[in-house]
Amino acid sequence: RFPAGINVTDQTLCLRQYDVKQDWTLLINDRVIGTLVGDEKDMITYFDVPSRTLRDGGNVLQIKSDAVAPDDISVGLIVLDDRPMKDVLSESGVDITITDSNSGVVLPGRITIINHDGILQTVTSPSMEKLAVRPGYVYTGSGYASITLPAGTYTIYAGRGFEYGIDSLRLEIKPGERVQKTFRIKREVPTEGWISCDTHIHTFTYSGHGDATPEDRVITIAGEGIELPIITDHNIYVDLNPTAKRMQVDSYFTPVTGDELTTKVGHFNVFPTRPESPVIDHQSDDWNSVSTAIGAAENGGVIILNHARDIHNGFRPFDPGYHLSTAGVGARGWKFPANAMEVINSGSQQTDIMTLYRDWFGMLNRGYFLTPVGSSDSHDVSRYTVGQGRTYIQTKDGDPSSIDIGIAIRNFREGKVMVSLGLLTKVTVNDSYGPGELVPASDHVNVAIEVCGPSWARAGRVALYANGIMIREEGIEAATAAGVKWKGSWEIPLPAHDIFLVAIAEGPGGGMPYWPIAKPYQPASPDWVPRLMGSTGAVWIDADKNGKANSAYDYATEIVSVSKGDIHEIVRRLASSDEAVAAQVAGILWENGASLTSPQIVEALKRATPATKSGFDALIGEARRLHVE
């Protein structure tokens, strides 16, 4: 409640909002004046108060939501300004140019504006051409932007996605003042021979939620430096090539039309698709019919299982009640329909950032050779940053406007990728072999690793996993270096059986208004700390010298078969195997109807190696949570 007089002209309501997820409506005297911005970031926003909204004496401001889902928000610093909103937001101005500091070439990019308290500041632009403007952010497709904002003290940042550094300016600007600033940024992350790809990109126009128009989307793609964007609106094929050409940003990327096949039993990104072709039937009730519906797309195309731990339409693909993550076993008996899976989705994060990695490790051990994927799932200009989660594909990167899509997709399917969320981790085994490749057996295994990132990203540790089990770990001290932040190698013993190797680097992810990490989409806990992550794809070691990559499941199947069901013989044969093979054996026994806590198995495990016991224990713990007998 607040006192005021009748406003004969338009006025402005200004407020600070934070942690807004649902729809919240603003009303003054029961008249709707707008809705809070659907964004969890801390920001200053403005709303027009039309003439005659206020009345003499007592007035009432309401901020309310009709949403069923809970949404704890913060709203405050509410100010009523007697000027129209256009006058408030045009009090002063800044003309901005973003250039490459080495070549002087003008670049697309993202501009971030925060006030003296570090809160995102709403701005506007007299000309929206080649700009996408949201509270605190301005994307420019041309490298130029003219913005207006209230007089005050601000910090302005300019950047161009993960691969570039940040330039900044602290600005005190007075009413009526207009300043010019050139921001100089440079590429800091070495990615020669790799192209940046976001496999999960939407528009509001075609998907029906978010706020990005096709014009906004092509500008943001150029501004974040995504070279191979996959456009995956829900159950529709969208070609952004004409829009990119019209907005004159087509020289910065090669767009690919895809489809987020949105079914009752999960979401799957399928690409490439032809815009003129009939869309895939999305009425599937199980994964077997999903596979049938996708059909020919599996022939050389990509099928990604999206956000496997999220619930949509009451269904969660890797629900712990139906899926044994350690062994990659599903209790529903369905055929797995994909050849890749998201391990990082920056718009739909997990509370524990390793959750989807553990799921992926389990699937690899089960024998599904799935490509790991980083994506953004962005429907918006700024709520979820397009390309924040991204996948690097090994292929020629000379001209981002003419990428050979066929070669890129072939290499993607072969697993020749790196996954990035603010860091990039590279691996070379025995001087020659990288992700997606099979390392011939030799008398040693040398694993060389580089952790890279821009100067604004920090790395804290790097770890090496064999069959999903961490076998090496090291802290990183030179965390703020631009480019290569850590470089080292490990000699690991030659295993008794084939394994896959994955290197993962992590670092703190907070305190970056120019690259904010969104909170978990469906949090498992109120405790969450934003993290940066960079991982390799899987490199396979041909320890048994048979010329192919064998999974832990392959070895487990053979052990169970030759042991003819004798658990004591199974345990004996597992003595030279790792935890992953043991977990696969436990999974096979469980699938065959055995009780993993039977007296016979408990007794046999008393003489098992620690690795065998650990593998069985992991599966036993998961099996207890199943919704089925």
XYZ file of C-alpha atoms in Angstrom:
629
model
C 0.000 0.000 0.000
C 1.336 3.472 -0.854
C 0.026 7.024 -1.082
C -0.034 8.894 -4.401
C -2.063 11.256 -6.521
C -3.796 10.633 -9.835
C -1.201 10.352 -12.603
C -2.395 12.379 -15.567
C 0.593 11.172 -17.610
C 2.370 7.829 -17.843
C 4.770 7.041 -15.012
C 7.311 4.278 -14.352
C 7.594 1.557 -11.732
C 11.162 0.359 -11.138
C 12.072 -2.626 -8.968
C 14.725 -5.195 -8.226
C 13.801 -8.846 -8.799
C 15.660 -12.078 -8.122
C 15.060 -15.818 -8.464
C 11.905 -15.548 -10.571
C 10.930 -18.770 -12.327
C 7.124 -18.772 -12.621
C 4.797 -16.111 -14.039
C 4.279 -13.216 -11.602
C 1.812 -10.446 -12.464
C 2.094 -6.823 -11.295
C -1.113 -4.938 -10.594
C -1.710 -1.419 -9.338
C -5.235 -0.864 -8.071
C -6.238 -4.141 -9.744
C -4.948 -2.959 -13.131
C -2.311 -5.205 -14.724
C 0.833 -3.236 -15.554
C 3.114 -6.117 -16.514
C 4.813 -9.315 -15.407
C 8.154 -9.900 -13.758
C 10.875 -11.106 -16.106
C 11.039 -14.905 -16.007
C 14.683 -15.151 -15.016
C 16.433 -16.198 -11.820
C 19.193 -13.603 -12.132
C 19.349 -10.463 -9.970
C 18.153 -7.528 -12.090
C 16.600 -4.054 -12.150
C 13.415 -3.969 -14.265
C 10.957 -1.273 -15.309
C 7.203 -1.191 -15.948
C 4.979 1.397 -17.552
C 2.257 2.836 -15.284
C -0.386 4.175 -17.715
C -2.110 7.468 -16.988
C -5.038 7.341 -14.568
C -3.767 4.099 -13.000
C -3.012 5.849 -9.699
C -5.642 7.482 -7.547
C -5.627 10.167 -4.888
C -4.763 8.808 -1.466
C -4.241 5.093 -0.945
C -3.015 2.822 -3.753
C -2.233 -0.896 -3.789
C 0.591 -2.651 -5.622
C 0.164 -6.434 -5.904
C 2.684 -8.928 -7.215
C 1.078 -12.344 -7.474
C 1.307 -15.686 -9.233
C -1.372 -18.190 -10.166
C 1.196 -20.916 -10.787
C 0.737 -24.203 -8.930
C 4.441 -24.940 -8.576
C 6.194 -23.186 -5.674
C 8.464 -20.264 -6.502
C 10.350 -18.385 -3.800
C 11.275 -14.963 -5.164
C 12.770 -11.693 -3.918
C 11.305 -8.327 -4.932
C 12.310 -4.967 -3.500
C 13.810 -1.510 -4.022
C 10.475 -0.467 -5.511
C 10.491 3.069 -6.916
C 7.718 5.056 -8.563
C 9.163 7.575 -11.029
C 6.851 10.337 -12.283
C 8.391 10.245 -15.768
C 7.320 7.970 -18.653
C 9.461 4.859 -18.986
C 11.005 5.969 -22.285
C 12.340 9.090 -20.559
C 13.712 7.144 -17.582
C 15.565 4.686 -19.817
C 16.901 7.299 -22.249
C 18.478 9.606 -19.688
C 21.997 8.918 -21.043
C 23.599 6.846 -23.768
C 26.585 4.716 -24.768
C 27.758 3.854 -28.291
C 29.650 0.544 -28.266
C 31.942 -1.203 -30.732
C 33.422 -4.691 -30.183
C 36.638 -5.486 -32.051
C 39.223 -8.233 -32.192
C 42.239 -6.817 -30.356
C 44.673 -8.554 -32.708
C 43.135 -7.821 -36.112
C 40.902 -4.852 -35.376
C 37.991 -6.639 -37.086
C 34.581 -5.772 -35.665
C 32.953 -8.844 -34.048
C 29.474 -9.930 -32.963
C 29.289 -10.289 -29.206
C 27.417 -9.897 -25.973
C 27.373 -6.750 -23.842
C 26.575 -7.048 -20.129
C 25.610 -4.057 -17.971
C 25.520 -4.092 -14.164
C 24.905 -1.188 -11.794
C 27.073 -0.068 -8.880
C 25.636 -2.855 -6.704
C 26.466 -5.540 -9.260
C 22.831 -5.970 -10.350
C 21.891 -6.408 -14.008
C 20.637 -3.092 -15.378
C 17.829 -2.846 -17.918
C 18.766 -0.740 -20.952
C 17.108 0.050 -24.239
C 18.230 0.888 -27.756
C 16.880 3.489 -30.172
C 17.554 1.076 -33.032
C 16.979 -2.644 -32.498
C 18.430 -3.658 -35.865
C 20.895 -6.525 -35.403
C 20.444 -6.331 -31.631
C 18.783 -8.631 -29.120
C 18.144 -6.691 -25.894
C 17.082 -8.091 -22.534
C 17.544 -6.807 -18.939
C 21.284 -6.463 -18.401
C 22.265 -7.846 -21.806
C 22.637 -6.660 -25.378
C 23.674 -9.013 -28.175
C 24.993 -7.389 -31.324
C 25.237 -9.231 -34.631
C 27.173 -6.401 -36.276
C 29.584 -5.553 -33.461
C 27.957 -2.146 -32.959
C 25.326 -1.161 -30.401
C 23.828 2.134 -29.283
C 22.140 1.861 -25.906
C 20.380 4.232 -23.540
C 20.031 3.876 -19.773
C 19.394 5.931 -16.625
C 22.233 8.134 -15.430
C 24.389 6.392 -12.853
C 27.474 4.263 -12.249
C 27.831 1.041 -14.198
C 30.273 -1.643 -15.256
C 29.959 -2.730 -18.864
C 31.480 -5.982 -20.135
C 31.954 -7.205 -23.696
C 32.756 -10.746 -24.797
C 32.002 -13.391 -27.393
C 31.275 -16.665 -25.680
C 33.596 -19.219 -24.180
C 36.558 -18.874 -26.538
C 37.097 -15.132 -26.039
C 38.335 -12.947 -23.239
C 36.362 -10.140 -21.603
C 36.950 -6.399 -21.858
C 35.247 -4.091 -19.355
C 34.641 -0.457 -18.489
C 33.520 1.241 -15.285
C 31.373 4.183 -16.267
C 29.874 7.124 -14.410
C 27.408 8.778 -16.747
C 25.363 11.926 -16.149
C 21.914 12.921 -17.427
C 22.092 13.989 -21.055
C 25.609 12.570 -21.489
C 26.543 10.212 -24.324
C 29.872 8.363 -24.502
C 31.590 6.144 -27.035
C 33.552 3.029 -26.142
C 35.420 0.421 -28.154
C 35.857 -2.923 -26.406
C 38.787 -5.046 -27.549
C 38.617 -8.778 -27.047
C 40.673 -11.648 -28.377
C 40.383 -15.380 -28.778
C 42.023 -17.001 -25.753
C 41.081 -20.687 -26.061
C 42.954 -22.781 -28.666
C 40.416 -24.796 -30.681
C 42.231 -25.403 -33.969
C 40.834 -28.472 -35.715
C 37.620 -28.370 -33.670
C 34.273 -26.650 -34.273
C 31.897 -25.430 -31.584
C 28.439 -26.971 -31.681
C 25.293 -26.507 -29.614
C 22.994 -29.449 -30.341
C 19.947 -28.121 -28.472
C 18.680 -24.668 -29.538
C 15.111 -23.329 -29.562
C 13.114 -20.256 -30.438
C 9.988 -18.987 -28.723
C 8.409 -18.527 -32.145
C 8.355 -22.241 -32.942
C 8.621 -23.954 -29.546
C 6.114 -21.729 -27.753
C 8.103 -20.878 -24.639
C 11.080 -18.672 -23.892
C 11.469 -15.294 -25.603
C 13.850 -15.671 -28.573
C 12.556 -14.829 -32.038
C 14.386 -16.297 -35.051
C 16.104 -12.915 -35.471
C 17.146 -12.924 -31.822
C 18.390 -16.461 -32.145
C 20.748 -15.946 -35.078
C 22.181 -12.842 -33.389
C 22.816 -14.733 -30.133
C 24.398 -17.655 -31.988
C 26.821 -15.269 -33.705
C 27.396 -13.390 -30.443
C 28.377 -16.566 -28.568
C 30.626 -17.965 -31.303
C 28.692 -21.162 -32.081
C 29.873 -22.467 -35.446
C 27.506 -25.433 -35.903
C 24.161 -24.613 -34.240
C 21.531 -27.353 -34.332
C 18.015 -25.880 -34.358
C 15.774 -28.262 -32.422
C 12.342 -26.779 -31.850
C 9.751 -29.229 -30.531
C 8.257 -31.549 -33.166
C 8.875 -29.116 -36.016
C 11.659 -28.554 -38.553
C 12.986 -24.995 -38.646
C 15.533 -23.670 -41.138
C 17.293 -20.537 -39.859
C 19.465 -20.097 -42.967
C 17.184 -17.446 -44.527
C 17.016 -15.520 -41.241
C 20.794 -15.647 -40.784
C 21.308 -14.293 -44.304
C 18.731 -11.539 -43.844
C 20.355 -10.491 -40.556
C 23.796 -10.658 -42.241
C 25.321 -13.056 -39.699
C 25.455 -16.136 -41.976
C 29.263 -15.825 -42.314
C 29.704 -16.817 -38.667
C 28.059 -20.256 -38.591
C 26.469 -23.145 -40.501
C 22.972 -23.816 -39.123
C 21.578 -27.353 -39.178
C 17.892 -28.212 -39.012
C 16.995 -30.767 -36.379
C 14.033 -31.789 -34.259
C 13.536 -32.186 -30.545
C 11.300 -35.224 -30.786
C 9.147 -34.517 -27.737
C 7.329 -37.665 -26.658
C 5.561 -38.961 -23.556
C 8.650 -41.083 -22.866
C 11.424 -38.549 -23.183
C 12.923 -35.939 -25.485
C 15.337 -36.843 -28.294
C 17.242 -34.473 -30.565
C 17.390 -35.880 -34.089
C 19.479 -34.311 -36.848
C 20.052 -33.545 -39.622
C 16.514 -33.314 -40.937
C 15.203 -31.762 -44.131
C 12.864 -28.806 -43.531
C 10.517 -29.998 -46.271
C 10.183 -33.551 -44.878
C 7.280 -34.777 -42.713
C 8.104 -34.462 -39.013
C 8.714 -37.596 -36.976
C 5.658 -39.006 -35.206
C 5.912 -38.011 -31.541
C 3.022 -40.115 -30.154
C 5.259 -42.958 -28.955
C 4.468 -44.708 -25.664
C 7.769 -46.569 -25.281
C 11.333 -46.459 -26.573
C 10.757 -49.313 -29.025
C 8.192 -47.236 -30.882
C 10.468 -44.168 -30.613
C 13.125 -46.172 -32.479
C 10.595 -47.183 -35.111
C 9.344 -43.612 -35.530
C 12.856 -42.237 -35.971
C 13.566 -45.001 -38.482
C 15.922 -43.890 -41.225
C 17.331 -41.049 -39.139
C 19.469 -43.649 -37.423
C 21.212 -44.254 -40.741
C 24.101 -41.844 -40.410
C 22.208 -39.327 -38.306
C 22.424 -38.294 -34.670
C 19.880 -39.237 -31.997
C 20.536 -37.675 -28.593
C 18.787 -38.554 -25.359
C 18.164 -35.168 -23.751
C 18.232 -34.314 -20.015
C 17.901 -37.942 -18.925
C 17.311 -37.072 -15.255
C 14.559 -34.490 -15.783
C 10.862 -35.226 -15.453
C 8.601 -34.228 -18.349
C 4.997 -35.391 -18.627
C 5.545 -37.456 -15.501
C 8.381 -39.439 -17.118
C 12.107 -39.462 -16.339
C 14.274 -41.509 -18.760
C 16.883 -42.558 -16.193
C 14.596 -42.645 -13.194
C 16.408 -44.507 -10.379
C 13.204 -46.477 -9.891
C 13.628 -48.051 -13.337
C 17.272 -47.600 -14.273
C 20.422 -49.039 -12.726
C 22.890 -46.277 -13.525
C 26.047 -48.181 -12.532
C 25.334 -50.959 -15.021
C 23.358 -49.013 -17.640
C 20.448 -51.435 -17.242
C 16.825 -50.423 -17.693
C 14.119 -52.319 -15.863
C 11.445 -51.577 -18.464
C 12.963 -53.894 -21.059
C 12.905 -51.246 -23.796
C 15.439 -50.897 -26.597
C 17.603 -47.811 -26.081
C 16.850 -45.550 -29.085
C 19.794 -43.093 -29.135
C 23.455 -42.999 -30.186
C 24.383 -40.026 -27.974
C 23.317 -38.480 -24.670
C 23.589 -35.137 -22.940
C 26.077 -35.134 -20.078
C 25.845 -31.342 -19.669
C 22.739 -29.302 -20.356
C 23.454 -25.768 -19.148
C 19.775 -24.802 -19.295
C 18.751 -27.880 -17.328
C 21.544 -28.479 -14.860
C 21.717 -31.219 -12.264
C 22.383 -30.402 -8.614
C 25.318 -32.832 -8.811
C 27.088 -32.014 -12.075
C 28.541 -35.556 -12.255
C 25.131 -37.286 -12.248
C 24.758 -37.526 -16.021
C 28.429 -38.414 -16.404
C 27.907 -41.411 -14.122
C 24.889 -42.397 -16.207
C 26.990 -42.127 -19.365
C 29.802 -44.190 -17.838
C 27.284 -46.895 -16.968
C 25.913 -46.932 -20.517
C 29.418 -47.186 -22.013
C 30.202 -50.075 -19.672
C 26.978 -51.740 -20.760
C 28.122 -51.611 -24.379
C 26.257 -48.560 -25.687
C 28.881 -46.518 -27.526
C 27.238 -43.161 -26.910
C 28.731 -39.804 -27.817
C 28.744 -37.402 -24.835
C 26.993 -34.110 -25.513
C 27.145 -30.603 -24.080
C 24.260 -28.290 -24.980
C 22.334 -25.239 -23.772
C 18.641 -26.081 -24.342
C 18.192 -22.337 -24.697
C 14.763 -20.936 -25.589
C 15.752 -17.439 -24.553
C 18.010 -14.519 -25.338
C 19.582 -14.360 -21.894
C 17.833 -16.526 -19.287
C 19.775 -19.567 -20.496
C 22.814 -18.636 -22.557
C 22.931 -20.307 -25.955
C 26.152 -22.255 -26.401
C 27.091 -22.134 -22.723
C 27.026 -25.912 -22.671
C 28.586 -26.933 -25.977
C 30.207 -29.808 -27.843
C 33.447 -29.473 -29.778
C 33.626 -31.740 -32.833
C 36.907 -32.656 -34.471
C 36.801 -31.404 -38.071
C 38.103 -28.634 -40.333
C 37.337 -25.226 -38.841
C 38.669 -22.758 -41.408
C 35.350 -21.273 -42.533
C 32.455 -21.449 -40.043
C 29.949 -20.560 -42.791
C 30.678 -23.653 -44.892
C 31.293 -26.530 -42.479
C 31.043 -29.968 -44.079
C 27.994 -31.169 -42.159
C 28.394 -34.788 -43.278
C 31.957 -35.063 -41.948
C 31.072 -33.234 -38.750
C 28.181 -35.598 -38.041
C 30.257 -38.671 -38.850
C 32.955 -37.563 -36.414
C 30.311 -36.707 -33.843
C 28.837 -40.200 -34.053
C 32.306 -41.696 -33.713
C 32.765 -39.815 -30.441
C 35.488 -37.440 -31.656
C 34.259 -34.722 -29.343
C 34.959 -32.641 -26.236
C 32.249 -31.306 -23.917
C 32.538 -27.817 -22.477
C 30.872 -25.717 -19.790
C 33.478 -22.991 -19.300
C 36.536 -25.265 -19.602
C 38.013 -27.413 -22.362
C 39.876 -30.645 -21.664
C 42.034 -32.270 -24.321
C 43.531 -35.757 -24.171
C 46.151 -37.598 -26.222
C 47.050 -41.212 -25.462
C 50.450 -42.610 -26.496
C 51.182 -39.415 -28.480
C 48.641 -40.179 -31.201
C 45.139 -41.107 -30.102
C 42.222 -38.998 -28.980
C 38.489 -39.206 -28.262
C 36.568 -41.720 -30.346
C 39.693 -43.697 -31.223
C 41.036 -47.118 -30.247
C 44.572 -47.207 -28.830
C 46.490 -50.346 -29.882
C 47.892 -52.392 -27.016
C 51.456 -51.566 -26.027
C 53.698 -52.001 -23.027
C 52.637 -48.642 -21.590
C 49.738 -46.181 -21.585
C 50.703 -42.517 -21.458
C 47.823 -40.078 -21.063
C 48.643 -36.440 -21.872
C 46.064 -33.847 -20.842
C 45.587 -30.130 -21.362
C 43.002 -28.026 -19.561
C 42.149 -24.822 -21.416
C 39.895 -21.854 -20.874
C 39.636 -18.078 -21.135
C 41.243 -15.812 -18.537
C 37.889 -15.220 -16.816
C 37.345 -18.955 -16.148
C 39.089 -20.744 -13.285
C 40.074 -24.407 -13.135
C 40.470 -26.205 -9.816
C 41.174 -29.864 -10.525
C 41.517 -32.434 -13.259
C 40.774 -36.134 -12.965
C 41.174 -39.214 -15.149
C 38.510 -41.923 -15.207
C 38.937 -45.507 -16.446
C 35.634 -47.290 -17.095
C 34.037 -44.516 -15.057
C 36.306 -45.027 -12.026
C 38.610 -42.163 -11.037
C 42.226 -43.366 -11.172
C 44.180 -40.079 -11.127
C 43.514 -36.580 -9.819
C 45.484 -33.352 -9.515
C 44.782 -29.806 -8.377
C 45.320 -26.850 -10.708
C 47.030 -23.745 -9.364
C 47.464 -21.490 -12.437
C 43.701 -21.210 -12.641
C 43.440 -17.743 -14.217
C 45.824 -18.266 -17.121
C 44.379 -17.591 -20.573
C 44.554 -20.550 -22.931
C 46.296 -23.578 -21.428
C 45.679 -23.582 -17.666
C 47.233 -26.970 -16.911
C 49.278 -29.468 -18.835
C 50.515 -32.826 -17.649
C 50.646 -36.549 -18.280
C 50.121 -39.752 -16.385
C 51.510 -43.223 -16.983
C 48.876 -45.778 -16.112
C 49.368 -49.557 -15.880
C 48.224 -51.649 -18.814
C 44.841 -53.044 -17.785
C 43.875 -56.709 -17.934
C 40.984 -55.906 -20.279
C 39.844 -53.095 -22.552
C 38.889 -49.844 -20.868
C 37.789 -46.372 -21.867
C 39.488 -43.238 -20.553
C 37.807 -39.871 -19.926
C 39.477 -36.766 -18.484
C 37.330 -34.193 -16.664
C 38.360 -30.770 -15.360
C 36.295 -28.716 -12.926
C 36.392 -25.228 -11.478
C 34.291 -22.682 -9.572
C 31.544 -21.123 -11.640
C 30.193 -18.157 -9.683
C 30.736 -14.411 -9.799
C 30.556 -13.959 -13.583
C 27.688 -11.624 -14.569
C 28.834 -11.833 -18.205
C 28.553 -15.663 -18.147
C 26.065 -16.614 -15.411
C 25.373 -20.286 -14.753
C 21.703 -21.087 -14.238
C 20.473 -22.925 -11.183
C 19.402 -26.564 -11.569
C 16.162 -26.836 -13.508
C 14.711 -29.498 -11.203
C 16.885 -29.263 -8.080
C 17.499 -32.330 -5.943
C 18.662 -30.207 -3.020
C 18.681 -26.559 -1.918
C 22.472 -26.828 -1.692
C 24.102 -26.085 -5.016
C 27.367 -24.493 -6.071
C 27.865 -23.460 -9.728
C 30.709 -25.322 -11.407
C 32.658 -25.080 -14.636
C 33.321 -28.338 -16.430
C 35.288 -29.593 -19.399
C 35.549 -33.220 -20.442
C 36.949 -35.337 -23.210
C 35.106 -37.945 -25.154
C 36.034 -41.570 -24.488
C 39.371 -42.996 -25.664
C 39.437 -46.797 -25.800
C 42.442 -48.975 -24.905
C 42.689 -52.291 -26.776
C 44.287 -54.203 -23.919
C 43.225 -57.651 -25.166
C 44.693 -56.975 -28.621
C 41.657 -58.132 -30.586
C 41.460 -54.926 -32.647
C 38.175 -53.658 -31.301
C 36.788 -51.849 -28.266
C 35.204 -54.271 -25.844
C 32.947 -53.026 -23.072
C 32.834 -54.180 -19.476
C 29.577 -55.928 -20.384
C 31.383 -58.010 -23.030
C 33.801 -59.356 -20.421
C 31.047 -59.818 -17.855
C 28.968 -61.846 -20.303
C 31.892 -64.155 -21.004
C 32.657 -64.634 -17.298
C 29.055 -65.529 -16.469
C 28.851 -67.872 -19.443
C 32.021 -69.883 -18.810
C 31.292 -70.046 -15.073
C 27.951 -71.758 -15.805
C 26.221 -69.904 -12.979
C 28.696 -70.913 -10.270
C 29.024 -67.738 -8.194
C 32.287 -68.872 -6.611
C 33.792 -69.395 -10.079
C 32.433 -66.024 -11.176
C 34.113 -64.322 -8.227
C 37.360 -66.142 -8.944
C 37.371 -65.041 -12.587
C 36.615 -61.453 -11.579
C 39.880 -61.247 -9.645
C 41.708 -59.510 -12.522
C 38.769 -57.293 -13.506
C 37.859 -53.798 -12.404
C 34.789 -52.527 -10.597
C 32.943 -51.854 -13.864
C 33.154 -55.480 -15.036
C 32.003 -56.666 -11.593
C 29.014 -54.309 -11.719
C 28.102 -55.650 -15.158
C 28.278 -59.218 -13.831
C 25.966 -58.198 -10.994
C 23.641 -56.624 -13.537
C 23.518 -59.782 -15.616
C 22.790 -61.916 -12.566
C 20.042 -59.489 -11.538
C 18.503 -59.585 -15.024
C 18.555 -63.390 -14.849
C 16.501 -63.294 -11.667
C 19.204 -63.810 -9.050
C 18.953 -62.144 -5.661
C 22.184 -60.207 -5.189
C 21.802 -60.493 -1.421
C 21.276 -64.250 -1.370
C 23.393 -66.231 1.160
C 25.367 -67.849 -1.689
C 26.390 -64.517 -3.238
C 27.096 -62.935 0.147
C 29.340 -65.866 1.057
C 31.171 -65.848 -2.291
C 31.840 -62.113 -2.057
C 33.719 -62.604 1.221
C 36.630 -63.880 -0.897
C 36.282 -61.277 -3.638
C 38.690 -58.478 -4.476
C 37.827 -54.945 -3.288
C 36.949 -54.011 -6.883
C 34.512 -56.903 -7.191
C 32.884 -56.117 -3.859
C 32.574 -52.445 -4.800
C 30.949 -53.253 -8.158
C 28.408 -55.601 -6.554
C 27.688 -53.180 -3.693
C 26.983 -50.323 -6.100
C 24.444 -52.372 -8.024
C 22.841 -53.818 -4.901
C 22.292 -50.297 -3.567
C 20.623 -49.182 -6.797
C 18.509 -52.346 -7.140
C 16.918 -51.695 -3.748
C 15.364 -48.496 -5.134
C 13.690 -50.118 -8.115
C 9.937 -49.838 -8.573
C 9.817 -53.392 -9.915
C 10.518 -56.734 -8.289
